[in-house]
């Protein structure tokens, strides 16, 4: 049965007069989230107090939500757990992967990775010392740079600026052939494209929930560890809720079973309540339908913009299979153009130096909105001075 | 002007028929928190979408909340920031402190520390390798164990089981004399007792907000770094929001100014909204008044219990100056006794093997409740079999 995207759209609270093409940065509010969080606060926290950890099932939320997200990324049941931020989860996955490859000291990543992933890897490498190294190449050079000295390949599947998508299956196979493990950042994949972690023989994956998964500002991150690795890692971030028996309060750390050991501290229950409500919408759709609709919307946007705005240069791959669920265009005056778009009610975002980003999120974005956004963008480009020679010259002088 | 604790109590939603003496584990619901979070969800997330990061001031919340908490712990303005969980903040503080003491490789802690702090230190020591060591002694042996090989002394000021309090000023002075830095865990101090980080010449401190500060389940942690150290540390957990210019998306990490660099990933805004509302209550009181009232309540509880329940053994220091804002008693059948108390509407908690814990939280706990709790406990002890010889024997046999 085809997904009913009119029904899913009705499950969001969207402001009037706004076309929201920034769900790749912060997803909008699922109507159910406000109610769910209110119930969590008043009935659970207020009414049950400390006993809610068991009575309201708070303590199991990180695992329960993990399984719900796992369905969307092709993860086996019991292999995903929620908690912390994506940056912390990157550190945790990287440290674990490095420990599984003793004697190897190189992390390979690319310059298209989200900077925080590189920063966290840098911090870990500095902490480890002893010759550990973060090596960074251009995205298109990654495959050739997979050499037998690698410990870990760390990539974000979909580039946050351009939407360019790495070939997960191929790169995992190549890395495994070289004896390396792979850590995938799915920040722009989970809920955006089809991901099959189990089918791709993935080792580690991490991601955030506040973009396509609509969990709200600062919603928790997730981490996936392949079942055959999960009991072999000893987490660097060895917090009490990852202990085999957290409430025994032992002085010595003993890692919990499987993915449980990737838990660290007390989980953010209010944020998790919002995520839980958001996932009710995701339960109504299958990723292949979402992906197909995302391609339809983004192709229409590209065609419309290229026809109407010849000075905007497509920064995303033209082949929809080679990109995620966003489309980016380049323009030297990108920042000002985006400000004008936002003022006109079309919310995308800008990434320096010259990228205009637009996210396509079938759960709530309609074809009518895509067409209207193209029209508004075309109007801005036509009536403003962005492309007039004297404007460019002036901009360069000042 | 004396604090008006009747007024602060009225600002909490407390269930009928419950005497809540577990605010040292999870603080109750401030009435304002439900409203504040609802507004954050509906008006900010729902109405402003991505623009709320600036328009609603989300991006500054970690620092703004840090200053509000700083007032309660004697921290200078601009030295405290919110984020992550306490376990993560322990790791961050420890790694930073170790880096400031190159050539020294010993972390000293005690067996009264909260286990997660020891686990995180263990994980860091394992990650560092190269002879780094976590040394643990009994709480009363800490002072004598401060030797010139120490890099860092890591202590929780108030013992989570017994309420025993370390002498912060004295231990910092001793550690500094030995050339070591000190990391304090204030989980059971912030909002519980008077803390003067600046006056004590503290180096690092961390704490959580969901106990005495009533931020709700999984509320964010905080970290303090002394001003003269803050610009010298390079965080091991070097996330993008701790970068000098997060939205420049540079490939290389450059730490932000001062305490900003201790930020890591995207902050949990819903939890922070709840904390913000909770701190409105704290703005109405001064810590000396809270502390004086806490001592009055806990002294009354000790006297009442000792008079009525001779088989309960005080596990907390008798001198109120030597303990935090909780009182613990020991009994071999402690678990069952606590279950009976909870069933009778008095919520404390149990910590293995034999500790009954009771938190005293003047913002909402009244003297009448303390007296009623003593009466209920006395009734349970008098009418049940806990202290009869045959019960003890049977318990041992099974």
Short mmCIF file of C-alpha atoms in Angstrom, two decimals, chain A residues 192-360:
data_model
loop_
_atom_site.label_atom_id
_atom_site.label_comp_id
_atom_site.label_asym_id
_atom_site.label_seq_id
_atom_site.Cartn_x
_atom_site.Cartn_y
_atom_site.Cartn_z
CA UNK A 192 16.15 10.61 4.22
CA UNK A 193 17.24 7.67 2.10
CA UNK A 194 17.11 3.91 2.21
CA UNK A 195 19.87 2.53 4.41
CA UNK A 196 20.51 -1.17 4.92
CA UNK A 197 23.15 -1.46 7.60
CA UNK A 198 22.82 -5.20 8.02
CA UNK A 199 22.77 -5.82 4.29
CA UNK A 200 25.84 -3.64 3.78
CA UNK A 201 27.76 -5.48 6.53
CA UNK A 202 28.19 -2.20 8.38
CA UNK A 203 30.31 -2.13 11.52
CA UNK A 204 29.36 1.08 13.31
CA UNK A 205 26.88 3.83 12.52
CA UNK A 206 25.79 6.96 14.35
CA UNK A 207 23.21 9.60 13.60
CA UNK A 208 21.02 12.33 14.93
CA UNK A 209 17.26 12.44 15.28
CA UNK A 210 16.40 16.14 15.02
CA UNK A 211 16.72 16.38 11.25
CA UNK A 212 14.63 13.99 9.16
CA UNK A 213 13.41 12.12 12.25
CA UNK A 214 11.80 15.29 13.68
CA UNK A 215 12.63 14.73 17.35
CA UNK A 216 13.02 18.43 18.16
CA UNK A 217 15.94 20.71 19.02
CA UNK A 218 18.78 18.77 20.61
CA UNK A 219 17.06 15.40 20.37
CA UNK A 220 19.30 12.47 21.27
CA UNK A 221 21.71 10.75 18.90
CA UNK A 222 21.81 7.05 18.11
CA UNK A 223 24.54 4.49 17.68
CA UNK A 224 24.55 1.16 15.88
CA UNK A 225 27.08 -1.59 16.46
CA UNK A 226 27.04 -4.76 14.35
CA UNK A 227 25.97 -7.76 16.43
CA UNK A 228 29.24 -9.63 15.92
CA UNK A 229 31.20 -6.64 17.26
CA UNK A 230 28.93 -5.38 20.02
CA UNK A 231 30.14 -7.78 22.69
CA UNK A 232 33.78 -7.25 21.76
CA UNK A 233 34.08 -3.50 22.26
CA UNK A 234 34.98 -1.95 25.57
CA UNK A 235 33.63 1.61 25.43
CA UNK A 236 36.03 4.49 26.06
CA UNK A 237 33.04 6.42 27.42
CA UNK A 238 32.19 3.80 30.01
CA UNK A 239 29.27 5.29 31.87
CA UNK A 240 27.14 3.65 34.52
CA UNK A 241 24.11 2.97 32.32
CA UNK A 242 26.35 0.93 30.02
CA UNK A 243 27.42 -1.21 32.98
CA UNK A 244 26.28 -4.81 33.20
CA UNK A 245 24.43 -4.00 36.44
CA UNK A 246 24.09 -0.22 36.81
CA UNK A 247 22.16 -0.38 40.04
CA UNK A 248 24.63 -2.68 41.75
CA UNK A 249 26.90 0.39 41.99
CA UNK A 250 30.02 -1.74 41.70
CA UNK A 251 33.32 0.09 41.85
CA UNK A 252 34.59 -1.68 38.74
CA UNK A 253 33.20 -1.29 35.25
CA UNK A 254 31.90 -4.38 33.51
CA UNK A 255 30.36 -3.65 30.11
CA UNK A 256 26.70 -4.52 29.60
CA UNK A 257 25.50 -6.97 26.99
CA UNK A 258 25.79 -5.92 23.36
CA UNK A 259 24.56 -2.50 22.44
CA UNK A 260 23.65 -1.73 26.08
CA UNK A 261 27.29 -0.93 26.74
CA UNK A 262 27.10 2.08 24.42
CA UNK A 263 24.80 3.81 26.87
CA UNK A 264 26.61 6.34 29.04
CA UNK A 265 24.69 8.58 31.44
CA UNK A 266 21.09 9.32 32.38
CA UNK A 267 19.05 9.66 29.18
CA UNK A 268 17.18 12.91 28.33
CA UNK A 269 13.64 11.68 28.85
CA UNK A 270 11.76 14.77 27.67
CA UNK A 271 13.62 14.74 24.36
CA UNK A 272 13.02 11.01 24.05
CA UNK A 273 9.29 11.47 24.63
CA UNK A 274 9.23 13.89 21.69
CA UNK A 275 11.15 11.42 19.53
CA UNK A 276 8.81 8.62 20.53
CA UNK A 277 5.85 10.66 19.31
CA UNK A 278 7.62 11.59 16.11
CA UNK A 279 8.33 7.96 15.33
CA UNK A 280 4.59 7.27 15.39
CA UNK A 281 4.49 9.09 12.07
CA UNK A 282 7.42 7.12 10.73
CA UNK A 283 5.59 3.91 11.64
CA UNK A 284 3.04 4.76 8.94
CA UNK A 285 5.50 4.73 6.05
CA UNK A 286 8.13 2.54 4.45
CA UNK A 287 11.46 4.01 3.42
CA UNK A 288 11.21 3.02 -0.26
CA UNK A 289 8.04 5.11 -0.59
CA UNK A 290 9.63 8.04 1.22
CA UNK A 291 12.70 7.83 -0.95
CA UNK A 292 10.71 7.66 -4.18
CA UNK A 293 8.70 10.70 -3.18
CA UNK A 294 11.83 12.58 -2.12
CA UNK A 295 13.30 12.02 -5.58
CA UNK A 296 10.12 13.20 -7.26
CA UNK A 297 10.12 16.40 -5.20
CA UNK A 298 13.80 17.15 -5.59
CA UNK A 299 13.82 16.45 -9.33
CA UNK A 300 10.92 18.85 -9.77
CA UNK A 301 12.77 21.48 -7.77
CA UNK A 302 15.96 21.11 -9.79
CA UNK A 303 14.12 21.29 -13.10
CA UNK A 304 12.13 24.29 -12.00
CA UNK A 305 15.08 26.23 -10.65
CA UNK A 306 17.34 25.48 -13.59
CA UNK A 307 14.65 26.60 -15.99
CA UNK A 308 13.86 29.81 -14.13
CA UNK A 309 17.17 30.81 -12.52
CA UNK A 310 20.03 30.26 -14.94
CA UNK A 311 22.66 31.85 -12.69
CA UNK A 312 22.11 29.35 -9.88
CA UNK A 313 24.54 26.47 -10.29
CA UNK A 314 23.50 23.00 -9.12
CA UNK A 315 25.90 21.93 -6.37
CA UNK A 316 24.32 18.52 -5.82
CA UNK A 317 24.84 15.47 -8.01
CA UNK A 318 22.44 15.46 -10.91
CA UNK A 319 21.80 11.74 -10.58
CA UNK A 320 19.25 11.35 -7.79
CA UNK A 321 20.78 8.02 -6.79
CA UNK A 322 24.03 9.82 -6.06
CA UNK A 323 22.51 12.30 -3.61
CA UNK A 324 20.54 12.32 -0.39
CA UNK A 325 17.25 14.11 0.23
CA UNK A 326 18.50 17.67 -0.20
CA UNK A 327 19.40 19.83 -3.15
CA UNK A 328 21.99 22.59 -3.11
CA UNK A 329 22.70 25.42 -5.48
CA UNK A 330 25.67 27.73 -5.61
CA UNK A 331 25.64 31.47 -6.07
CA UNK A 332 28.20 34.12 -5.05
CA UNK A 333 25.40 36.06 -3.34
CA UNK A 334 23.95 32.95 -1.76
CA UNK A 335 23.71 34.40 1.72
CA UNK A 336 21.66 37.42 0.65
CA UNK A 337 19.48 35.31 -1.63
CA UNK A 338 18.66 32.98 1.23
CA UNK A 339 17.78 35.93 3.46
CA UNK A 340 15.39 37.17 0.78
CA UNK A 341 13.87 33.69 0.45
CA UNK A 342 13.33 33.39 4.18
CA UNK A 343 11.74 36.84 4.27
CA UNK A 344 9.39 35.60 1.56
CA UNK A 345 8.44 32.55 3.63
CA UNK A 346 10.62 29.91 1.98
CA UNK A 347 12.93 28.51 4.63
CA UNK A 348 16.08 26.82 3.43
CA UNK A 349 19.54 27.58 4.72
CA UNK A 350 22.93 28.85 3.68
CA UNK A 351 26.32 27.22 4.14
CA UNK A 352 29.47 29.24 3.52
CA UNK A 353 30.85 30.24 1.17
CA UNK A 354 28.11 30.09 -1.46
CA UNK A 355 25.69 27.19 -0.89
CA UNK A 356 21.90 27.44 -0.73
CA UNK A 357 20.46 24.24 0.77
CA UNK A 358 16.93 22.90 0.37
CA UNK A 359 15.73 19.76 2.10
CA UNK A 360 12.91 17.61 0.70
#
